[in-house]
Amino acid sequence: MQGREQWATRLGFMLAAVGSAVGLGNIWRFPYIAGEYGGASFLIVYLICIFIIGLPTMIAEFSIGKKGQLDAVGSFSKTAPAKPWVIGGWLGVITSFLIVSFYAVITGWVLYYMFSYLTGSLQQVEPGGVEEYFGGFVGDAFLPVIWQFIVMGIMIGILYFGVQKGIELSSKIFMPLLAVILLVLAGYGLTLDGAGEGMSFLFVPDWSALGDPALYLAAIGQAFFTLSLGMGIMVTYGGYLSKQTGNRLPGTATSIVILDTLFAILVAVAIFTAVFTIGAEADQGPTLIFVVLPEVFNQMAAGGTFFAIFFFFLVFIAGLTSAISLAEVSISFAMRQVNLTRKKAALIVGALITLVGIPSALSQGGPLGDFLIAGLPFLDFVDVLTDSYFLPIGGLIVVLFVGWGWKSKAALEEADFKYQAFAKIWLFLLRFVAPIMIIIILLANLFGIEV
Ligand code: PHE
Ligand code: NA
């Protein structure tokens, strides 16, 4: 029997985790929510949430995986034998499987947009016509499925090569590339006419926004989503840590969190400088990147097509690396649970994810557009179910387990803090602060408070 796969280097592990973290959450969700809740004032609350809830939870997930040296389910049951905590692992597998099924669909839209700019068809759309163009594409009976298949193919191709030659190697190439593209786009954005307005929208605080309770809920929710927490990913990635690559986890996790935050802020700079340049509305929600931004690109006096191609390439790579981490949770699980080889697991799990994603691909005005669950199209239903319920429950199980269920001496040994004071704060946050905040989020979702 072959030894279990492991990360080659600590840097490679960190970049893979950054690859997971940096995704649509940074590029679409963060700028939009920040805009809605007063820009800079949201940013302050968000940063606090990231550091008092997100970071401790990430360290907790890595520690469980590092201890268990297995997939999400295996690591939980090895760390807490014969205890119900393993539900956290199962929930992680289910949640990540469901999320990646539609995440690949949306990443397919992004790739189609990049392709459309490359072939020259999207920049020829009449001003004001992008909404119809988008509707026509997502409502088509075949196109969204074809692009979903292409994304799934690329993703499975990478995962087929395993942890070191697939995930780690691709992250080492993609992440620096993303950083360069983003710096170019943000730099270019700063030269546009709308730069001043965009920057003040983002960075000049509107203190009255702090009085809105929804702002705090949005900040906590975004902290979890953006760091890929609560769905078994960081447990799974932690399972590939050795004693060397996994020492001093708090330091690595801090770097990951800082990089994710920098990406979010730079993307917001690139987007809002462009949006204000043509005087478009900033708070457009879901259609921001598929409808508003292309209008912006098409109306830019110079460089619009260039900006567009690089932007959609950026979103595509960010989406792809996040999708990889989501699918790896199930692949790693299948390899242990049903004893498959890496290659077989990648193919079989990949095929299953694709199948479950097809109804999502056809649900946005396509053949399944009228098939509603709980009043929602399939894709939206799976999104809300995972985002609003499964994800916080998964996160809650993690923090309760590490805070209360696991012997603190054992947990601290895995986390490997350099400073004892931080170790104490970590346990305190996991025991009290994080669970309370997560429960508040869950209740808010249950009772339908709009965030
Ligand atoms: N963290 C990713 C982002 O910010 C989103 C994501 C969620 C990725 C869930 C994987 C799993 O976009
Ligand atoms: Na993110």
XYZ file of C-alpha atoms and ligand atoms in Angstrom:
464
model
C 0.000 0.000 0.000
C 1.151 3.477 -0.924
C 1.756 6.050 1.801
C -0.837 8.764 2.193
C -0.356 11.900 0.112
C 1.127 14.994 1.756
C 2.002 18.587 0.877
C 5.547 18.960 -0.417
C 6.163 22.332 1.186
C 4.608 24.655 3.689
C 4.396 27.386 1.061
C 2.598 25.023 -1.295
C 0.095 24.175 1.430
C -0.451 27.831 2.178
C -0.986 28.718 -1.494
C -3.438 25.849 -1.925
C -5.436 27.158 1.026
C -5.293 30.675 -0.415
C -6.501 29.190 -3.704
C -9.491 27.808 -1.907
C -10.185 31.000 -0.025
C -9.863 33.413 -2.929
C -12.925 32.964 -5.104
C -16.251 34.451 -6.105
C -16.643 35.499 -2.483
C -13.811 37.985 -2.899
C -14.567 39.077 -6.420
C -18.300 39.434 -6.415
C -19.707 39.058 -2.923
C -17.265 41.165 -0.925
C -17.368 44.339 -3.057
C -21.127 44.172 -3.313
C -21.770 43.663 0.393
C -19.149 46.193 1.401
C -20.816 48.676 -0.898
C -24.215 47.996 0.514
C -23.142 48.454 4.125
C -21.291 51.703 3.829
C -17.892 50.658 2.486
C -15.286 51.479 5.088
C -17.527 50.967 8.121
C -18.323 47.462 6.901
C -14.648 46.853 6.321
C -13.816 47.552 9.965
C -16.443 45.166 11.351
C -15.510 42.583 8.747
C -11.843 42.690 9.721
C -12.766 42.184 13.371
C -14.957 39.181 12.465
C -12.220 37.717 10.292
C -9.727 37.832 13.136
C -11.882 36.843 16.099
C -13.974 34.167 14.391
C -12.542 33.253 10.997
C -8.907 32.858 11.948
C -9.527 30.771 15.114
C -11.922 28.518 13.198
C -9.411 28.011 10.420
C -6.713 27.006 12.917
C -9.231 24.618 14.503
C -10.031 22.959 11.155
C -6.360 22.547 10.255
C -5.680 21.047 13.687
C -8.395 18.401 13.339
C -7.046 17.343 9.954
C -3.446 17.354 11.095
C -4.313 15.167 14.060
C -6.451 12.736 12.061
C -4.231 12.579 8.943
C -7.336 11.577 6.997
C -10.266 13.046 5.057
C -12.883 15.175 6.829
C -14.965 12.232 8.117
C -11.956 10.088 8.969
C -10.140 12.898 10.772
C -13.128 13.699 12.973
C -13.719 10.089 13.911
C -10.062 9.461 14.597
C -9.729 12.574 16.738
C -12.973 11.883 18.586
C -13.584 8.117 18.361
C -17.140 6.926 18.925
C -18.470 10.425 19.470
C -21.148 12.274 17.515
C -18.649 14.974 16.422
C -18.076 13.003 13.237
C -21.344 14.498 11.998
C -19.244 17.594 11.335
C -17.215 15.568 8.855
C -20.232 14.108 7.085
C -21.869 17.486 6.859
C -18.661 18.861 5.368
C -18.638 16.229 2.631
C -22.297 16.849 1.780
C -22.006 20.642 1.856
C -18.870 20.878 -0.258
C -20.262 18.363 -2.765
C -23.439 20.396 -3.181
C -21.632 23.727 -3.386
C -19.146 22.589 -6.019
C -21.968 21.222 -8.177
C -23.254 24.758 -8.825
C -19.970 26.603 -8.270
C -18.678 24.858 -11.401
C -21.738 26.061 -13.309
C -21.078 29.687 -12.394
C -17.375 29.304 -13.131
C -18.520 28.042 -16.547
C -20.424 31.286 -17.126
C -17.238 33.171 -16.335
C -15.219 31.123 -18.805
C -17.879 31.680 -21.464
C -17.649 35.440 -20.880
C -13.874 35.377 -21.229
C -14.225 33.350 -24.405
C -16.859 35.777 -25.741
C -14.512 38.710 -25.240
C -11.688 36.802 -26.907
C -13.795 36.050 -29.980
C -15.106 39.605 -30.017
C -18.818 38.913 -29.619
C -19.454 40.400 -26.179
C -17.870 43.785 -26.860
C -20.235 44.243 -29.803
C -23.362 44.080 -27.663
C -25.303 47.377 -27.874
C -25.131 49.538 -24.738
C -27.816 48.346 -22.333
C -28.011 44.979 -24.065
C -25.812 42.863 -21.818
C -28.669 41.850 -19.563
C -30.435 40.248 -22.503
C -27.195 38.668 -23.673
C -26.696 37.144 -20.225
C -30.294 35.937 -20.018
C -30.025 34.375 -23.440
C -26.897 32.486 -22.459
C -27.946 31.138 -19.059
C -31.425 30.361 -20.399
C -30.074 28.284 -23.278
C -30.829 24.559 -23.235
C -27.246 23.464 -23.954
C -24.631 26.192 -23.581
C -24.484 26.430 -19.770
C -24.121 22.644 -19.545
C -21.347 22.602 -22.122
C -19.354 25.244 -20.205
C -20.057 23.452 -16.935
C -18.580 20.290 -18.493
C -15.489 22.183 -19.653
C -14.854 23.548 -16.157
C -15.477 20.155 -14.559
C -13.087 18.574 -17.072
C -10.274 20.997 -16.255
C -10.925 20.589 -12.546
C -10.937 16.796 -12.610
C -7.841 16.874 -14.804
C -5.957 18.733 -12.083
C -7.317 16.648 -9.198
C -6.412 13.466 -11.092
C -2.750 14.291 -10.488
C -3.188 14.360 -6.743
C -2.140 16.608 -3.911
C 1.409 17.536 -4.904
C 1.361 17.396 -8.692
C -2.237 18.567 -9.044
C -3.449 20.877 -6.292
C -0.131 22.139 -4.973
C 1.569 22.668 -8.326
C -1.410 24.424 -9.894
C -1.706 26.707 -6.850
C 1.958 27.647 -7.107
C 1.343 28.751 -10.695
C -2.141 30.231 -10.387
C -1.846 32.251 -7.197
C 1.116 34.430 -8.207
C -0.539 34.847 -11.612
C -3.738 36.029 -9.943
C -1.815 38.508 -7.825
C -0.130 39.990 -10.898
C -3.354 40.294 -12.893
C -5.124 41.845 -9.950
C -2.372 44.399 -9.347
C -2.492 45.380 -13.020
C -6.286 45.729 -12.955
C -6.346 47.699 -9.700
C -3.513 49.920 -10.933
C -5.335 50.506 -14.194
C -8.541 51.256 -12.286
C -6.738 53.979 -10.360
C -5.926 55.776 -13.606
C -9.593 55.984 -14.631
C -11.782 59.045 -14.221
C -13.926 57.370 -11.579
C -10.955 56.499 -9.356
C -11.555 59.192 -6.764
C -15.226 58.441 -6.434
C -14.633 54.679 -6.310
C -11.984 54.997 -3.631
C -14.037 57.236 -1.390
C -17.044 54.943 -1.796
C -14.861 52.123 -0.509
C -12.706 53.762 2.093
C -14.505 56.751 3.578
C -16.594 55.386 6.435
C -20.272 56.090 6.792
C -20.547 55.713 10.568
C -24.321 55.640 10.622
C -24.116 52.229 8.873
C -22.760 50.757 12.124
C -26.200 51.094 13.690
C -27.643 48.491 11.340
C -27.654 44.985 12.938
C -27.748 43.407 9.478
C -24.236 44.747 8.910
C -22.853 42.514 11.658
C -24.634 39.447 10.323
C -23.348 40.143 6.843
C -19.815 40.557 8.172
C -19.825 37.234 10.068
C -21.392 35.371 7.162
C -18.877 36.801 4.745
C -16.000 35.913 7.096
C -16.995 32.232 7.007
C -17.726 32.057 3.329
C -14.646 33.897 2.186
C -12.299 31.700 4.224
C -13.924 28.443 3.009
C -14.821 27.427 6.556
C -17.475 25.040 7.834
C -17.417 22.610 4.916
C -14.559 20.246 5.603
C -12.085 21.888 3.224
C -9.521 23.047 5.728
C -9.881 19.767 7.649
C -9.175 17.871 4.430
C -6.201 20.098 3.569
C -4.986 19.765 7.161
C -5.028 16.004 6.659
C -2.130 16.352 4.190
C 0.097 18.145 6.706
C 3.235 16.541 8.091
C 4.964 17.524 11.301
C 7.161 19.917 9.288
C 4.639 21.502 6.935
C 2.128 21.680 9.772
C 4.149 23.309 12.502
C 3.088 26.717 13.835
C -0.335 26.573 12.174
C -1.460 29.958 13.548
C 1.257 31.713 11.535
C 0.291 29.990 8.291
C -3.400 30.603 8.889
C -2.738 34.293 9.573
C -0.955 34.627 6.218
C -3.863 32.946 4.454
C -6.384 35.261 6.068
C -4.350 38.373 5.265
C -3.905 37.356 1.629
C -7.614 36.638 1.227
C -8.430 40.060 2.647
C -5.914 41.824 0.396
C -7.429 40.117 -2.643
C -10.918 41.209 -1.645
C -9.874 44.820 -1.168
C -7.878 45.020 -4.410
C -10.733 43.510 -6.398
C -13.070 46.076 -4.917
C -10.684 48.832 -6.015
C -10.545 47.446 -9.562
C -14.307 47.067 -9.801
C -15.536 50.290 -8.236
C -13.093 52.599 -9.971
C -14.396 51.138 -13.254
C -18.050 51.207 -12.218
C -17.924 54.877 -11.179
C -16.071 55.783 -14.339
C -19.177 55.187 -16.406
C -21.500 56.305 -13.645
C -23.114 52.895 -13.130
C -24.822 51.916 -9.893
C -22.564 50.166 -7.390
C -25.057 48.017 -5.535
C -26.318 45.719 -8.276
C -26.071 42.428 -6.440
C -25.838 39.153 -8.321
C -25.712 40.706 -11.765
C -22.742 42.920 -10.969
C -20.088 40.880 -12.734
C -22.237 39.427 -15.524
C -24.284 42.465 -16.508
C -23.006 45.713 -15.021
C -19.283 45.132 -15.461
C -19.488 44.143 -19.134
C -21.496 47.317 -19.748
C -18.688 49.164 -18.006
C -15.995 47.429 -20.060
C -17.868 48.040 -23.290
C -18.272 51.733 -22.573
C -14.720 52.380 -21.495
C -12.982 54.699 -23.918
C -9.816 52.659 -24.043
C -8.680 49.253 -22.870
C -12.133 47.888 -22.125
C -11.639 44.611 -23.928
C -8.218 44.149 -22.390
C -9.632 44.847 -18.939
C -12.513 42.441 -19.581
C -10.406 39.511 -20.761
C -8.026 39.787 -17.836
C -10.854 40.279 -15.391
C -12.770 37.175 -16.463
C -9.574 35.160 -16.603
C -8.933 36.239 -13.012
C -12.404 35.224 -11.913
C -12.079 31.927 -13.750
C -8.804 30.960 -12.057
C -10.112 32.069 -8.668
C -13.281 30.008 -9.167
C -11.358 27.001 -10.435
C -9.009 26.800 -7.452
C -11.933 27.138 -5.046
C -13.836 24.419 -6.895
C -10.763 22.177 -6.693
C -10.702 22.461 -2.907
C -14.421 21.752 -2.665
C -14.209 18.629 -4.815
C -11.133 17.379 -2.988
C -13.220 16.973 0.182
C -15.334 14.306 -1.560
C -12.424 12.738 -3.429
C -10.374 12.363 -0.288
C -13.433 10.922 1.452
C -14.122 8.434 -1.356
C -10.508 7.269 -1.416
C -10.668 6.211 2.205
C -14.298 5.257 2.627
C -14.654 3.073 -0.460
C -10.975 2.410 -0.940
C -10.588 3.935 -4.407
C -7.325 4.988 -5.996
C -6.795 8.716 -6.469
C -7.420 8.485 -10.216
C -10.621 6.456 -9.925
C -11.914 8.657 -7.136
C -11.260 11.809 -9.175
C -13.153 10.424 -12.179
C -16.092 8.917 -10.324
C -16.621 11.775 -7.886
C -16.125 14.245 -10.736
C -18.826 12.526 -12.781
C -21.242 12.571 -9.838
C -20.651 16.269 -9.152
C -21.259 17.019 -12.823
C -24.547 15.099 -12.806
C -25.854 16.881 -9.735
C -24.792 20.208 -11.269
C -26.764 19.759 -14.495
C -30.136 20.759 -12.988
C -28.436 23.897 -11.650
C -27.043 24.692 -15.087
C -30.527 24.417 -16.606
C -32.349 26.279 -13.842
C -31.647 29.899 -14.765
C -34.389 30.364 -17.328
C -33.443 27.178 -19.186
C -35.523 23.979 -19.498
C -35.725 23.627 -15.699
C -36.456 27.294 -15.109
C -39.963 26.601 -13.861
C -38.964 23.717 -11.640
C -38.895 25.369 -8.219
C -37.988 24.001 -4.817
C -39.221 26.061 -1.878
C -40.000 28.737 -4.431
C -36.457 28.848 -5.775
C -34.752 27.634 -8.959
C -32.550 24.583 -8.315
C -29.254 26.487 -8.270
C -30.560 29.143 -5.885
C -32.102 26.533 -3.637
C -28.856 24.574 -3.271
C -27.007 27.851 -2.714
C -29.292 29.067 0.070
C -29.495 25.657 1.731
C -25.722 25.275 1.976
C -24.841 28.913 2.611
C -27.421 29.778 5.205
C -27.768 26.485 7.062
C -25.227 23.730 6.376
C -22.228 26.023 6.462
C -22.866 27.685 9.836
C -23.865 24.328 11.371
C -20.624 22.778 10.082
C -18.643 25.679 11.529
C -20.474 25.428 14.831
C -19.586 21.746 15.179
C -15.917 22.541 14.519
C -15.650 25.298 17.115
C -17.636 23.395 19.739
C -15.571 20.280 19.193
C -12.189 21.977 19.429
C -13.332 24.347 22.182
C -15.179 21.865 24.383
C -15.037 18.325 23.063
C -11.322 17.903 22.497
C -8.786 17.901 25.323
C -7.257 21.341 25.154
C -3.767 19.950 25.626
C -4.195 17.779 22.533
C -5.699 20.597 20.494
C -2.914 22.968 21.450
C -0.317 20.414 20.511
C -1.683 20.214 16.954
C -2.140 23.954 16.559
C 1.399 24.542 17.815
C 1.180 28.158 18.986
C 4.389 30.067 19.419
C 2.992 32.317 22.144
C 1.010 30.954 25.077
C -1.026 34.122 25.385
C -2.398 33.613 21.867
C -3.143 29.977 22.625
C -5.321 31.054 25.547
C -7.122 33.649 23.474
C -7.699 31.035 20.764
C -9.422 28.652 23.151
C -11.496 31.437 24.628
C -12.690 32.571 21.199
C -13.546 29.002 20.201
C -15.403 28.281 23.428
C -17.497 31.404 23.755
C -17.250 34.078 21.118
C -17.408 32.009 17.928
C -20.260 29.678 18.971
C -22.416 32.572 20.141
C -21.884 34.530 16.957
C -22.555 31.490 14.773
C -25.747 30.669 16.633
C -26.927 34.247 16.130
C -26.274 33.902 12.387
C -28.181 30.629 12.236
C -31.180 32.030 14.040
C -31.163 35.068 11.800
C -31.188 32.814 8.747
C -33.935 30.645 10.178
C -36.158 33.581 10.889
C -35.463 35.119 7.542
C -33.731 38.308 8.564
C -32.510 39.911 5.353
C -28.765 40.322 5.127
N -13.908 30.990 -0.189
C -14.444 31.126 -1.497
C -14.661 32.521 -1.892
O -14.381 33.441 -1.192
C -15.761 30.531 -1.660
C -15.858 29.161 -1.312
C -16.878 28.785 -0.566
C -14.910 28.293 -1.750
C -16.982 27.528 -0.252
C -15.009 27.038 -1.420
C -16.044 26.667 -0.649
O -15.147 32.749 -2.973
Na -12.520 34.306 -0.149
